[in-house]
Coordinates of C-alpha atoms and ligand atoms in Angstrom, one line a residue:
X1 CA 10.6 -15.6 1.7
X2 CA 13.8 -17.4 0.8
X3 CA 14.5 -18.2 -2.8
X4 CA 16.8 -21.5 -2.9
X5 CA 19.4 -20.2 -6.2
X6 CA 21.9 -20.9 -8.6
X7 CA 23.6 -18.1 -10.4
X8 CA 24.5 -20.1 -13.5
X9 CA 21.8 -22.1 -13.6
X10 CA 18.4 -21.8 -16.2
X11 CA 15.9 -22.2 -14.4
X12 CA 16.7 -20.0 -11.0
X13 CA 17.7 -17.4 -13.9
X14 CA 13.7 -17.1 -15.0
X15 CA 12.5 -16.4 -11.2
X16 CA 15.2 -14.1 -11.1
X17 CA 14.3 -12.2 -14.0
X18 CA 10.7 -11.9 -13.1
X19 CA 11.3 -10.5 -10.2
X20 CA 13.8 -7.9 -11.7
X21 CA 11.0 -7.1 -14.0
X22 CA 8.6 -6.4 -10.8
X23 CA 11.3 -4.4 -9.0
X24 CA 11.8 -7.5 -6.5
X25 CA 14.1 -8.6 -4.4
X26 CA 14.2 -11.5 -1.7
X27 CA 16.6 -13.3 0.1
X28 CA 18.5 -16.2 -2.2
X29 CA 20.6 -19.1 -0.7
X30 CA 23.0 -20.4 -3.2
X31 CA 22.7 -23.7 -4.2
X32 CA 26.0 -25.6 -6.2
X33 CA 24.5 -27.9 -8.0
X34 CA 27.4 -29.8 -10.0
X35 CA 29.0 -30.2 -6.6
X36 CA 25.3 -32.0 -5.0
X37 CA 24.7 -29.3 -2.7
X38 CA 21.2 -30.2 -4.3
X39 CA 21.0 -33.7 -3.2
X40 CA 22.3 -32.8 0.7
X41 CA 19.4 -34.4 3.1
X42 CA 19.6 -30.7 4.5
X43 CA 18.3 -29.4 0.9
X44 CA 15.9 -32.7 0.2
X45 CA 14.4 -32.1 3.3
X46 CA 12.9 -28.5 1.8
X47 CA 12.4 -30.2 -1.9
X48 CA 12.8 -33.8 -1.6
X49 CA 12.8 -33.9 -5.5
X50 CA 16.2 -32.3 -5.0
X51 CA 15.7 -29.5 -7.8
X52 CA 15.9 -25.2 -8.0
X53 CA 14.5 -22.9 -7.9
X54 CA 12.9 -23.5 -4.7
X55 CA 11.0 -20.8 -3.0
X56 CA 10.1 -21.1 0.8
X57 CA 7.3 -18.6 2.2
X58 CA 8.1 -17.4 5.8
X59 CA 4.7 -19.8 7.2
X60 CA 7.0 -22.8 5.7
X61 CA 5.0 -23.2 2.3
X62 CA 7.2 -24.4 -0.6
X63 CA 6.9 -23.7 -3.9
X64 CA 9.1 -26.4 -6.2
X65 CA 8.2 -25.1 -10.0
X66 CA 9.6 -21.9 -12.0
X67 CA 6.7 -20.8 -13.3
X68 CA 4.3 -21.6 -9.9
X69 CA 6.8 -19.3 -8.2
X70 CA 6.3 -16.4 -10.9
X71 CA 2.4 -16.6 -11.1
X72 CA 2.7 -16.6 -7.2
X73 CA 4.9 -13.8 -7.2
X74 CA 2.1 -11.9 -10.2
X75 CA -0.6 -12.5 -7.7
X76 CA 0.6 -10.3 -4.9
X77 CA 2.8 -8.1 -7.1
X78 CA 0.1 -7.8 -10.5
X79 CA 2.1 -4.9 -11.7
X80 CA 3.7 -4.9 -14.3
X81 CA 1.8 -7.5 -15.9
X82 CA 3.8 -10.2 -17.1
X83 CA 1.5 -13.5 -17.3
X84 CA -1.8 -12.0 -19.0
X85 CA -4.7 -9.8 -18.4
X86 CA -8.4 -11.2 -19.2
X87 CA -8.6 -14.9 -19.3
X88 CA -7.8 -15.1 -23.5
X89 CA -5.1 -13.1 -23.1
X90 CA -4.0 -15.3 -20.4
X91 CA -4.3 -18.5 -21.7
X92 CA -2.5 -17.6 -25.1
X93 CA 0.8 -16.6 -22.7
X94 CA 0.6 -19.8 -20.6
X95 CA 0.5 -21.5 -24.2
X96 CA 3.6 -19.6 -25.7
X97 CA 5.6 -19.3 -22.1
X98 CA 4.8 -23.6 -22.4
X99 CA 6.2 -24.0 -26.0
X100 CA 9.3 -22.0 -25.1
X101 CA 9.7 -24.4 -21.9
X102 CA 8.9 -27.8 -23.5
X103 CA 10.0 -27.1 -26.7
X104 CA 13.1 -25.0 -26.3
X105 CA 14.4 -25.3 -22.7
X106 CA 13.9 -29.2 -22.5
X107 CA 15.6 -29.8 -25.4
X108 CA 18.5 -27.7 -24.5
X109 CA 18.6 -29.2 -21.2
X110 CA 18.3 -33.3 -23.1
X111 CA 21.4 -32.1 -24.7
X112 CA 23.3 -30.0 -22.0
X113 CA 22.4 -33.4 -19.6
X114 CA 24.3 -35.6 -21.5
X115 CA 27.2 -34.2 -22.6
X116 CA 28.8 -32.1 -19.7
X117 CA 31.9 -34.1 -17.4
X118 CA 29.7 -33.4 -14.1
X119 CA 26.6 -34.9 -15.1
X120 CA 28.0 -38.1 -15.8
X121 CA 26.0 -40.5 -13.5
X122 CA 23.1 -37.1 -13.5
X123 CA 21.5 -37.1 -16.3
X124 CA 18.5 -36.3 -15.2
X125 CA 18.0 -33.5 -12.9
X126 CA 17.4 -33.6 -8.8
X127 CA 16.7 -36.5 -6.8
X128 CA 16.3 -39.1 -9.3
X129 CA 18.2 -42.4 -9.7
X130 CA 21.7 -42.4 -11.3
X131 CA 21.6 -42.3 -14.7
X132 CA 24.5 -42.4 -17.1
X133 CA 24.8 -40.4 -20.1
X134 CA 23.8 -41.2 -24.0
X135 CA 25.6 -39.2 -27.0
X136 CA 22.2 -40.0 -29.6
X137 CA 20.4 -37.4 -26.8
X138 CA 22.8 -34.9 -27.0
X139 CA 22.2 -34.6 -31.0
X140 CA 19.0 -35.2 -30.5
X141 CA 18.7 -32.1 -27.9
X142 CA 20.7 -30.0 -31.0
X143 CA 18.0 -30.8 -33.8
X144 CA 14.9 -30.2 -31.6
X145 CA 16.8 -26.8 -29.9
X146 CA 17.5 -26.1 -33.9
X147 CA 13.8 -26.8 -35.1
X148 CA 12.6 -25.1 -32.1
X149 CA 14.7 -22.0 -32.8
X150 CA 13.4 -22.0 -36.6
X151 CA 9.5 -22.1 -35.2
X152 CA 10.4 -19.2 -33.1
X153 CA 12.2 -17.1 -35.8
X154 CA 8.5 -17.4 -37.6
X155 CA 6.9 -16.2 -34.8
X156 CA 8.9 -13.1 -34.4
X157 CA 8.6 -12.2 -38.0
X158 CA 4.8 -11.6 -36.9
X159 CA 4.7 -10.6 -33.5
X160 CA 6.8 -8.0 -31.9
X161 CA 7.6 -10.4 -28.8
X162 CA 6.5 -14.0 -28.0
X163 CA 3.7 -13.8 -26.9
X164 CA 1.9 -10.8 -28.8
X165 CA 2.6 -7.2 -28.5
X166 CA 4.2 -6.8 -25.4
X167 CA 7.2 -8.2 -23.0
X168 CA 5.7 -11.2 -21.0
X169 CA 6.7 -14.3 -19.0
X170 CA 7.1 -16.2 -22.5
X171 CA 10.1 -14.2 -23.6
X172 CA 11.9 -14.9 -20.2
X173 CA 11.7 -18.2 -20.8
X174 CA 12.9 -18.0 -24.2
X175 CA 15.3 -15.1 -23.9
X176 CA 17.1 -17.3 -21.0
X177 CA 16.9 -20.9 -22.8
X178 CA 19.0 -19.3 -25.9
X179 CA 21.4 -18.1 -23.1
X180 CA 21.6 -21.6 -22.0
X181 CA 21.9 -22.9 -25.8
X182 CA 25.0 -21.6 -25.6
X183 CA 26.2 -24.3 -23.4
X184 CA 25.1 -26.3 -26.5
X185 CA 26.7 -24.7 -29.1
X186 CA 23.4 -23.7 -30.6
X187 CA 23.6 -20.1 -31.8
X188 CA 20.6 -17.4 -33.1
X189 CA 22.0 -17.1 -36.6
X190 CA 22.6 -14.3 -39.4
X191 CA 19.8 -15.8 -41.1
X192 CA 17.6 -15.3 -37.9
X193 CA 17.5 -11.3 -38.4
X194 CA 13.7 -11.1 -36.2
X195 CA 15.4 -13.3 -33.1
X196 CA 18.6 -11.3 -33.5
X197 CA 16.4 -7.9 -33.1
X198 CA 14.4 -9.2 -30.7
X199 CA 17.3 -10.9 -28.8
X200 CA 18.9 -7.4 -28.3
X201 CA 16.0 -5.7 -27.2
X202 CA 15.7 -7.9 -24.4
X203 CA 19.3 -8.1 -23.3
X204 CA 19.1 -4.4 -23.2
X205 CA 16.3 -4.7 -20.3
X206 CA 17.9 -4.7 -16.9
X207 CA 16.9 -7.7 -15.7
X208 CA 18.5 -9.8 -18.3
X209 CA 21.3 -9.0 -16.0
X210 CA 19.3 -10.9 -13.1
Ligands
GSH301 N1 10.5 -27.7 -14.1 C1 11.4 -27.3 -13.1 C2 12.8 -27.6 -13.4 C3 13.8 -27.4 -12.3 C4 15.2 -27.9 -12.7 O1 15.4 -28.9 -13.4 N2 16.2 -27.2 -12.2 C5 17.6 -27.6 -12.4 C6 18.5 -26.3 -12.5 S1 18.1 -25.4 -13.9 C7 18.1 -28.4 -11.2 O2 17.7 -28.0 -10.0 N3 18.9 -29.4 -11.4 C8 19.3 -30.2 -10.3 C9 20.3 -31.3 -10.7 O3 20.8 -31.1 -11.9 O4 20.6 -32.2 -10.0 C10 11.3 -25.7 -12.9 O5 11.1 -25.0 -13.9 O6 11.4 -25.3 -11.8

């Protein structure tokens, strides 16, 4: 398989980190997306919505979406668990893994969108029409990043990771989006002390380096 990449970018980062977790490695083609490598016909050809991580199986099958790519990748590969056990257990993981993405990573990405120089006519990602950027959606992207960093602080006063008792696909996707907040400006704070000890515990895993 070939996993279309960028280094720096959020999304790539979570299908990279679940396959560090699984002790994986594939083949990755980097992809520069502030310079449009995304938006070549070459790339739209294998994604036409123009967008990574992209991961293309050796019989040609393409799979567009970060988390269709890691419950993929926990089908063949089941251990170590990362996406749920028995179909509760399941379910409550897709639900937390979900509230980090649309909660957290969304509104980081609403805010990261519209303020950086090279997104200035992308402001939306991929293969989507030109689009300009609008300063009320980058503080708009701070407040719901804030709010969603408060919700998750309660959560971690009461449950060891995000999505129960035990390291999941739910903390990659929040572990990486408060990486990313950084790009923001958005910070875990000293009044955040159960993200701040949970925080380190996963930066001390080896694939946070992924
Ligand atoms: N929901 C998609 C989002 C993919 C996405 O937006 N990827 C960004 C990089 S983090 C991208 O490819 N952006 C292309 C662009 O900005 O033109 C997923 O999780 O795979």
């Amino acid at each position: 398989v070939k996993l279309y990449n960028m280094g720096l970018a959020v999304n790539p980062r979570r299908v990279r980190m679940f396959l560090a977790e699984k002790k994986l490695q594939v083949e990755m083609i980097e992809i520069n997306i502030p310079k449009g490598e995304n938006l070549t016909p070459e790339f739209l050809a294998i994604n036409p919505r123009g967008v990574v991580p992209t991961l293309v199986l050796d019989d040609g099958a393409v799979l567009d979406e970060s988390v269709a790519i890691c419950r993929y990748i926990e089908s063949l590969h089941p251990d170590p668990n990362l996406m749920g056990t028995s179909p509760l257990e399941t379910a409550q993981i897709e639900s937390w893994q979900r509230h980090m993405e649309f909660d957290g990573l969304s509104s980081v990405a609403l805010a990261f969108r519209n303020m950086v120089p090279f997104f200035a006519t992308r402001s939306a990602p991929g293969n989507v029409p030109s689009l300009g950027q609008m300063a009320e959606l980058v503080e708009r992207g701070k407040l719901l990043t804030q709010h969603w960093l408060a919700n998750l602080e309660t959560r971690l006063s009461e449950s060891a990771f995000v999505a129960g008792n035990r390291f999941t696909i739910a903390d990659i996707t929040a572990f990486t989006t408060i990486d990313f907040a950084k790009a923001i400006k958005q910070f875990v704070t000293d009044a955040q002390p159960n993200l701040q000890r949970w925080y380190a515990e996963i930066a001390a895993r080896p694939s946070a380096k992924a």
